[in-house]
Short mmCIF file of C-alpha atoms in Angstrom, two decimals:
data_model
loop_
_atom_site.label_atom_id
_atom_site.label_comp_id
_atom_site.label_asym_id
_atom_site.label_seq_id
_atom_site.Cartn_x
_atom_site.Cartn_y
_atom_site.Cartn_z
CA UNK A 1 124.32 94.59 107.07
CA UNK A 2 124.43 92.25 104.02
CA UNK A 3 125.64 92.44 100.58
CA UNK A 4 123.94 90.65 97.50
CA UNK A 5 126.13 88.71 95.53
CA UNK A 6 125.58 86.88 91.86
CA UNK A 7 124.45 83.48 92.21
CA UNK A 8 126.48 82.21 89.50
CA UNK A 9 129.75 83.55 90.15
CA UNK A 10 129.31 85.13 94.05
CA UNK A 11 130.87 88.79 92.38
CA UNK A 12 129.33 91.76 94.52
CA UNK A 13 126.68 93.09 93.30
CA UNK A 14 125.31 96.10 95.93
CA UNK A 15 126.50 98.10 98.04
CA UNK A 16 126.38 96.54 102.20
CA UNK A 17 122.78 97.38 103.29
CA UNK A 18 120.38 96.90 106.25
CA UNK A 19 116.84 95.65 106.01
CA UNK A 20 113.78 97.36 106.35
CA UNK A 21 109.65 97.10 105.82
CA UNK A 22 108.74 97.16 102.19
CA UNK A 23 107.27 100.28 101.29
CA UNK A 24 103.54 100.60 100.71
CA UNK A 25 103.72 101.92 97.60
CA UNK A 26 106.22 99.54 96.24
CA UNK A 27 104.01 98.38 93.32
CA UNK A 28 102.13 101.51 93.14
CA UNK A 29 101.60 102.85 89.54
CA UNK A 30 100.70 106.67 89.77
CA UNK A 31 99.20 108.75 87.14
CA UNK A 32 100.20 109.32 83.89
CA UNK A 33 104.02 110.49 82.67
CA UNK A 34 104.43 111.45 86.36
CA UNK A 35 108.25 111.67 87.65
CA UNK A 36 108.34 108.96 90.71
CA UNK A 37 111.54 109.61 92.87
CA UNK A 38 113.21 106.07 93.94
CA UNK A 39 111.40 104.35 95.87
CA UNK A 40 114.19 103.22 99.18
CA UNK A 41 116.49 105.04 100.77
CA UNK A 42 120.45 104.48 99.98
CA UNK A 43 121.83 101.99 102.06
CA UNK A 44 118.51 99.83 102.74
CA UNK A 45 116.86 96.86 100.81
CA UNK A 46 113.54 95.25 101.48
CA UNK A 47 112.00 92.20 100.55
CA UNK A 48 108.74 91.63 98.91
CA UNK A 49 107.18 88.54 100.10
CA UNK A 50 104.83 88.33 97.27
CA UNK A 51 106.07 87.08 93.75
CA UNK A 52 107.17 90.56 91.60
CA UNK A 53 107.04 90.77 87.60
CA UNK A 54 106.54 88.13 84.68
CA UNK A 55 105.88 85.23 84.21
CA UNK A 56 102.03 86.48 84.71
CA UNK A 57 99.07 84.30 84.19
CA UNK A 58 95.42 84.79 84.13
CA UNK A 59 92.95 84.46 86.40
CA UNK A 60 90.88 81.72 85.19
CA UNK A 61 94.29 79.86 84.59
CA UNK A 62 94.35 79.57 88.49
CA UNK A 63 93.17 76.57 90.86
CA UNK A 64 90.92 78.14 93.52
CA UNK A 65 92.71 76.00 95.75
CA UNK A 66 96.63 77.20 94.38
CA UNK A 67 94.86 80.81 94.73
CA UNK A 68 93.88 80.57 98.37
CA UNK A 69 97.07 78.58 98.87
CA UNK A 70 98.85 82.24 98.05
CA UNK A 71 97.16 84.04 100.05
CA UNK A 72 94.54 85.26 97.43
CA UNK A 73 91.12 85.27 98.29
CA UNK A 74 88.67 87.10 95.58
CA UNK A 75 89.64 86.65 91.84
CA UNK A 76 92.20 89.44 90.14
CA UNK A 77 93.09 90.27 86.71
CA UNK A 78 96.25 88.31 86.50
CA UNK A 79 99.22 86.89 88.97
CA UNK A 80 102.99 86.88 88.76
CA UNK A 81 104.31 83.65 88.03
CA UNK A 82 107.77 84.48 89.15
CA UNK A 83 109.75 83.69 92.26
CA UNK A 84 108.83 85.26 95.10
CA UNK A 85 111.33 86.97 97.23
CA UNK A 86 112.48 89.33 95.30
CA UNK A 87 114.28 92.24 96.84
CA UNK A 88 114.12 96.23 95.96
CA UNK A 89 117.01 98.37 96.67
CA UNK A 90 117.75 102.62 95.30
CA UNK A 91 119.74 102.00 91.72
CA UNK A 92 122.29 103.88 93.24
CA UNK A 93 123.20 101.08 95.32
CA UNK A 94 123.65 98.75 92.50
CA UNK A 95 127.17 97.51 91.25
CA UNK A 96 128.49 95.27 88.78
CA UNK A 97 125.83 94.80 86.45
CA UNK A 98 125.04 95.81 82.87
CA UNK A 99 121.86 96.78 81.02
CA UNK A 100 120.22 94.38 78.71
CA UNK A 101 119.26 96.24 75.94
CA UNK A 102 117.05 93.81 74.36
CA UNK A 103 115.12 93.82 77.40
CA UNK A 104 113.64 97.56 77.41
CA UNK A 105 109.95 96.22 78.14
CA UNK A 106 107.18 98.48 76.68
CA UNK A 107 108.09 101.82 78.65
CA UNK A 108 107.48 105.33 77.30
CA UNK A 109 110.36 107.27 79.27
CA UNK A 110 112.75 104.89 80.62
CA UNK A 111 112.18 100.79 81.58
CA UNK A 112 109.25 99.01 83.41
CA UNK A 113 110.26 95.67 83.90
CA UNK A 114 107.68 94.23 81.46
CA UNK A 115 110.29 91.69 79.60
CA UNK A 116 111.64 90.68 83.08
CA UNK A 117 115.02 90.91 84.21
CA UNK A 118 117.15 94.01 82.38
CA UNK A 119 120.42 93.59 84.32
CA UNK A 120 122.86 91.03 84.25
CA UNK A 121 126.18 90.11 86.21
CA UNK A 122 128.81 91.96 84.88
CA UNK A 123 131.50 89.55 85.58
CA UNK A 124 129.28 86.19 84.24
CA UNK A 125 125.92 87.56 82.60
CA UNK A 126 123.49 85.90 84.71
CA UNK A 127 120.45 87.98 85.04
CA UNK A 128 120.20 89.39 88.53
CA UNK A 129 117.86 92.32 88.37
CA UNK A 130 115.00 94.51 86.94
CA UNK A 131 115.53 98.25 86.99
CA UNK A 132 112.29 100.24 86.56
CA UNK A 133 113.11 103.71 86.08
CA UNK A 134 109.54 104.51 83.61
CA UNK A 135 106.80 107.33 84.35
CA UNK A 136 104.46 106.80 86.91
CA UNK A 137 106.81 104.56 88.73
CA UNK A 138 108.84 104.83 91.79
CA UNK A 139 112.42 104.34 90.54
CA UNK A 140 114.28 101.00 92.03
CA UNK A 141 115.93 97.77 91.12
CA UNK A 142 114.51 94.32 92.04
CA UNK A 143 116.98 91.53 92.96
CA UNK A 144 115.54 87.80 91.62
CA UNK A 145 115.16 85.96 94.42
CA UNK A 146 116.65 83.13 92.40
CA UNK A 147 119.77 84.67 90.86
CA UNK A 148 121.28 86.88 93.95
CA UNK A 149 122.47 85.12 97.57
CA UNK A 150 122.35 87.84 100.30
CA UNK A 151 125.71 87.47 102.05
CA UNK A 152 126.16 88.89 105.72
CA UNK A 153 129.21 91.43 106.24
CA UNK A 154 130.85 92.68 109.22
CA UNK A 155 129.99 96.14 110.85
CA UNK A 156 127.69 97.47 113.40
CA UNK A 157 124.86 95.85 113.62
CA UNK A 158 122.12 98.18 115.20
CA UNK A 159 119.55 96.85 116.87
CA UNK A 160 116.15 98.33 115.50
CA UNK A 161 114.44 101.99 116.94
CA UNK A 162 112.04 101.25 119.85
CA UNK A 163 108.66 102.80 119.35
CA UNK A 164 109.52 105.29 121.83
CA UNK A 165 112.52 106.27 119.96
CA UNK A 166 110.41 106.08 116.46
CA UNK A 167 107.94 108.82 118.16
CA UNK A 168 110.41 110.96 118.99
CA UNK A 169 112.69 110.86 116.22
CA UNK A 170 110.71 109.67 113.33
CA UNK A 171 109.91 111.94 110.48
CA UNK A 172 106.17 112.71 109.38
CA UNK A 173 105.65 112.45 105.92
CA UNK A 174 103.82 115.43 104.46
CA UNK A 175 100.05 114.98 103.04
CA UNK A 176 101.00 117.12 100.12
CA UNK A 177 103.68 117.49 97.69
CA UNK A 178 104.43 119.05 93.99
CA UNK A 179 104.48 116.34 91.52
CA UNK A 180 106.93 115.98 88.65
CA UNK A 181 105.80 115.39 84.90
CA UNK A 182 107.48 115.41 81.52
CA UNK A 183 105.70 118.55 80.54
CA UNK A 184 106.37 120.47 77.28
CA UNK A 185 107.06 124.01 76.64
CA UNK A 186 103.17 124.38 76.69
CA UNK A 187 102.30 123.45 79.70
CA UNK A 188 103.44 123.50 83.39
CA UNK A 189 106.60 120.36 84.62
CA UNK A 190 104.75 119.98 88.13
CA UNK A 191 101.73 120.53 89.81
CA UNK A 192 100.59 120.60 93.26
CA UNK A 193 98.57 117.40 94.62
CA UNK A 194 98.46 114.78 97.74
CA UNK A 195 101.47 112.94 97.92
CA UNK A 196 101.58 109.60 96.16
CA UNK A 197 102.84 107.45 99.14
CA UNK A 198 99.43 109.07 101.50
CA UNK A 199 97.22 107.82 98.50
CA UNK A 200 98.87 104.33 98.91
CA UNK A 201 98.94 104.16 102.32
CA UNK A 202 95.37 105.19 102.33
CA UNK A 203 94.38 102.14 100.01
CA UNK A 204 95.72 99.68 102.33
CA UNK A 205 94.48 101.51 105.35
CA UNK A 206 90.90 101.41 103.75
CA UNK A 207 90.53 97.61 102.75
CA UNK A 208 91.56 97.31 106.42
CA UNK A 209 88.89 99.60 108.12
CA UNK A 210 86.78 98.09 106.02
CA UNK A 211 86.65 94.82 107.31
CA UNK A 212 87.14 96.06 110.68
CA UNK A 213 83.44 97.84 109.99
CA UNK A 214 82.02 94.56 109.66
CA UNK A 215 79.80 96.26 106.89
CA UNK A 216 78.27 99.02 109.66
CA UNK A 217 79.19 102.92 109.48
CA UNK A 218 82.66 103.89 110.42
CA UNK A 219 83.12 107.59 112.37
CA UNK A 220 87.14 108.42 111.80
CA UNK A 221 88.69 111.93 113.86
CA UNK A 222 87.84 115.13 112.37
CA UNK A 223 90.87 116.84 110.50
CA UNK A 224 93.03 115.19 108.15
CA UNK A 225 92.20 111.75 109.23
CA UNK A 226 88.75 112.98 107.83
CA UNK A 227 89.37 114.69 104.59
CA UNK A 228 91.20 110.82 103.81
CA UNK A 229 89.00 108.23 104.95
CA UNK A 230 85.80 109.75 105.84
CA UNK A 231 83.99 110.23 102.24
CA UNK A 232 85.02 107.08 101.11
CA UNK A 233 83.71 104.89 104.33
CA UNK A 234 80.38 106.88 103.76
CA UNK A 235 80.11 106.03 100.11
CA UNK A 236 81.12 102.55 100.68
CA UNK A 237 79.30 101.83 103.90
CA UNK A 238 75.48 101.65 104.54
CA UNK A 239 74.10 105.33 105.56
CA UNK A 240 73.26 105.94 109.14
CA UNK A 241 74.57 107.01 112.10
CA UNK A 242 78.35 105.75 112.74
CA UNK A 243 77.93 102.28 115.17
CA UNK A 244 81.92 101.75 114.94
CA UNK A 245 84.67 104.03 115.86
CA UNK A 246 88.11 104.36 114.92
CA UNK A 247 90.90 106.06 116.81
CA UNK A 248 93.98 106.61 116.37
CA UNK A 249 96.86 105.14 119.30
CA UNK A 250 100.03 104.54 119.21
CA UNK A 251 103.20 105.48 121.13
CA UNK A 252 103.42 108.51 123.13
CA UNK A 253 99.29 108.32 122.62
CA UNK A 254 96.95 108.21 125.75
CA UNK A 255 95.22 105.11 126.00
CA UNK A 256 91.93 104.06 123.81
CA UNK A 257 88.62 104.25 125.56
CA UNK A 258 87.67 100.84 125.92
CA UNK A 259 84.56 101.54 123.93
CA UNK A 260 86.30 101.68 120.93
CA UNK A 261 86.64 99.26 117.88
CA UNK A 262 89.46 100.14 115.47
CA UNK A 263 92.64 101.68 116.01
CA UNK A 264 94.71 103.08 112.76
CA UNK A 265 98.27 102.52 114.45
CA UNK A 266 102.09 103.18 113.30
CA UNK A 267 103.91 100.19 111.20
CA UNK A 268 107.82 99.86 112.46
CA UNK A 269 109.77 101.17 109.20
CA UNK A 270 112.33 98.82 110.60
CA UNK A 271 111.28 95.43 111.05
CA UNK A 272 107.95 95.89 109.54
CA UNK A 273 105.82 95.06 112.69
CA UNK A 274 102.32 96.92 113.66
CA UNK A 275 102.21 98.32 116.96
CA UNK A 276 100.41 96.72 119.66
CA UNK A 277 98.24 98.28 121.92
CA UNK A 278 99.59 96.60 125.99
CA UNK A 279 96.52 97.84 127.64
CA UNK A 280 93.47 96.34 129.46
CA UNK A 281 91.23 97.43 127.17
CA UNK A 282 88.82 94.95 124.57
CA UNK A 283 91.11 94.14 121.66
CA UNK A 284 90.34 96.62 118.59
CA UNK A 285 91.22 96.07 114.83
CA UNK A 286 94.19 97.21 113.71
CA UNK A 287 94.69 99.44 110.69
CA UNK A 288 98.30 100.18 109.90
CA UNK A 289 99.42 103.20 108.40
CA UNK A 290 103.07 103.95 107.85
CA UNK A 291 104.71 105.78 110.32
CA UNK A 292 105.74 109.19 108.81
CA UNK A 293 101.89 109.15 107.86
CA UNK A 294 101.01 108.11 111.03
CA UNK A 295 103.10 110.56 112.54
CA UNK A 296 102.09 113.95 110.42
CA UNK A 297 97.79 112.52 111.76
CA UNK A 298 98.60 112.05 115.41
CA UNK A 299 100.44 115.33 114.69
CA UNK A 300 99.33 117.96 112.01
CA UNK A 301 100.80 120.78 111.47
CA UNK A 302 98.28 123.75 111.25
CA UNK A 303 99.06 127.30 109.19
CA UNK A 304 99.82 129.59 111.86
CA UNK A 305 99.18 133.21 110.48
CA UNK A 306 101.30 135.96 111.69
CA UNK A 307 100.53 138.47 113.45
CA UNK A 308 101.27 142.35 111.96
CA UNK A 309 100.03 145.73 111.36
CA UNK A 310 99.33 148.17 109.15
CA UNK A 311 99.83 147.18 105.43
CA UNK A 312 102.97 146.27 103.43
CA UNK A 313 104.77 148.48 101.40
CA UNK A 314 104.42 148.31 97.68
CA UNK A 315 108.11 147.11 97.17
CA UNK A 316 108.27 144.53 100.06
CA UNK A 317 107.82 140.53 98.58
CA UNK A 318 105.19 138.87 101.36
CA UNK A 319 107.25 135.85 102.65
CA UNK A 320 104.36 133.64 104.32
CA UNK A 321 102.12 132.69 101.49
CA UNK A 322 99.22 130.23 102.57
CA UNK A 323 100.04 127.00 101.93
CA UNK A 324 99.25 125.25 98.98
CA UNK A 325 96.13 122.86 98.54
CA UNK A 326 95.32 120.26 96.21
CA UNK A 327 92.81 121.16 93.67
CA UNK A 328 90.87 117.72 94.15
CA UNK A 329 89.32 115.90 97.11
CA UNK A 330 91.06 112.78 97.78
CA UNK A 331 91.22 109.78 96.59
CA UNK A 332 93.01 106.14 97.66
CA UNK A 333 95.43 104.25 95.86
CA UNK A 334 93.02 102.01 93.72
CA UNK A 335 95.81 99.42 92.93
CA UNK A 336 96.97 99.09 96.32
CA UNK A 337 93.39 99.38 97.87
CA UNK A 338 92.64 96.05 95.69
CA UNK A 339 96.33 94.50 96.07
CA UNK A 340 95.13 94.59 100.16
CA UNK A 341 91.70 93.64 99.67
CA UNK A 342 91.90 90.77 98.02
CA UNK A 343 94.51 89.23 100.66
CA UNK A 344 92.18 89.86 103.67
CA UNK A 345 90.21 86.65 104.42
CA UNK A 346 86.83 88.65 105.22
CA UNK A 347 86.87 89.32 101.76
CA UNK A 348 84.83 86.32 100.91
CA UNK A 349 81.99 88.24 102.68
CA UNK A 350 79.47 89.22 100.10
CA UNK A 351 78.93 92.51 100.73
CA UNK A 352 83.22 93.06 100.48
CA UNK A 353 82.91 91.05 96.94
CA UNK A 354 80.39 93.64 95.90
CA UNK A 355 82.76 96.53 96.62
CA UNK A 356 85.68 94.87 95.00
CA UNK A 357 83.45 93.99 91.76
CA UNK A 358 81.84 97.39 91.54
CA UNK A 359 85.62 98.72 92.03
CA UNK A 360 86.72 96.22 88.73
CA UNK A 361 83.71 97.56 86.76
CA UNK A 362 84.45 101.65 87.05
CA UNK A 363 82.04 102.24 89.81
CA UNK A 364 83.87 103.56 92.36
CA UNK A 365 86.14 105.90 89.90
CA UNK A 366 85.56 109.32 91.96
CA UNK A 367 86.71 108.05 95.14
CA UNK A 368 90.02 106.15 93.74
#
């Protein structure tokens, strides 16, 4: 457990909180006026290795060599300048601070973090933090790497979940979910749709399997795992019959056949690591997923109709309506897709630099 305390004058500034895995869909962006929830749980922080907010600066501003040095491989739009480091936590976990007012940032509904940090020690002024509380992003506050000092306190310190443990107690994230929006008095406040966080995790999952297709057609299992990956390895991927297969393995899962190339395996919420497959088998690529969607593919759960007879009288309310479905086919983060894309060495490959350009330029818009 640590607390994060003001660089300038060491006051408290959280709550004590254990470490976990950054979310997937930490930076994702997600519609338009859409209601995020916050983004961690109470009582965790994470840390994003990857430098988070202004200063941001362009592309062509970049050394190839400074690019590749961060871990960037195929151009973007622009980079944060800033330190890296930073570290997210819920806003409810935040204490002693203030709001900068000056700093709003160009938000619609609430703040994005555009002018940089919005939060300052209460007890000296320093600025510690960025809240982002505006549509279409997941509500949190980010911790400058260079104006907090995480500070260990005593307690129980748990060690992490074992993967056994994770199987059996973890929680599957569901594939669909009703999602919040500012509406007006003429129209609906929500709708039904695929959950945000499966869209992200999908966009990460798919730069992976796509390098792990070394640019040949990619079979997936029927299902769910289908309906997510499937159209958009097809429309990606040269046509012909699949000559790599992906399975997916993970604990409490029987063993891959050692015929088989990819596996799409669990990431540890905890500590952030992708599980390993022990066995004698040909190493596979790995595609992580995180575990509650992990979890809800190894494990779906299917509509179940009930049994009954005769028919139901006029004044009796049916009580097991068939479940909702989204009213789309669906589609990848496109942001996060690209955020994981363009980190992956293989990305230098030509035929990867043609998907990431035609993605830049609009083409791929009905599958993102």
């Amino acid at each position: 457990m640590f607390v994060f305390v003001c660089a300038g004058c060491g006051a408290e500034l959280t709550t004590p909180l254990s470490q976990v895995s950054l979310p997937v869909h930490a930076r994702q962006s997600y519609g338009n006026g859409i209601q995020l929830p916050v983004l961690m749980r109470s009582g965790t922080f994470a840390m994003d290795p990857d430098p988070w907010g202004g200063p941001w600066r362009m592309w062509d501003e970049i050394d190839p060599g400074e690019a590749e040095a961060r871990g960037l491989y195929a151009p973007v739009h622009a980079l944060s300048d800033s330190t890296p480091g930073a570290s997210v936590i819920a806003p409810g976990d935040i204490r002693g601070t203030r709001l900068i007012p000056e700093k709003r940032g160009g938000a619609c509904c609430g703040l994005d973090g555009a002018d940089g940090p919005n939060m300052a020690c209460e007890a000296c002024g320093l600025p510690v933090a960025t809240r982002v509380d505006d549509c279409s992003l997941w509500q949190a506050v980010w911790l400058s790497s260079d104006a907090v000092h995480r500070v260990p306190v005593d307690g129980i310190h748990a060690a992490p979940l074992s993967w056994a443990e994770l199987a059996e107690q973890g929680e599957p994230a569901p594939p669909f979910e009703p999602i919040a929006t500012w509406g007006g008095r003429l129209r609906p406040n929500h709708y039904w749709s695929w959950s945000p966080q499966w869209e992200a995790a999908a966009g990460q999952a798919l730069a992976h399997l796509l390098v792990a297709s070394q640019g040949q057609p990619v079979k997936v299992p029927d299902g769910l795992t289908a309906d997510v990956f499937q159209r958009a390895l097809d429309a990606l991927l040269p046509p012909g019959p699949p000559k790599r297969h992906a399975v997916l393995a993970g604990p409490g899962q029987p063993s891959p056949d050692a015929g088989v190339d990819i596996l799409l395996v669990p990431i540890h919420p905890q500590t952030g690591q992708t599980w390993t497959h022990a066995g004698p088998t040909a190493p596979a690529y790995l595609v992580p997923l995180p575990l509650g969607v992990w979890l809800s593919l190894v494990s779906p759960q299917p509509y179940l109709p009930v049994p009954a007879s005769g028919r139901i009288p006029q004044d009796v309310l049916r009580d097991d309506p068939l479940p909702q479905l989204p009213n789309r086919l669906f589609r990848a983060d496109r942001g996060t897709f690209q955020h994981t894309l363009v980190r992956l060495p293989a990305v230098r490959s030509p035929w990867l630099r043609t998907i990431l350009e035609n993605l830049t330029q609009g083409t791929s818009a009905d599958l993102f």
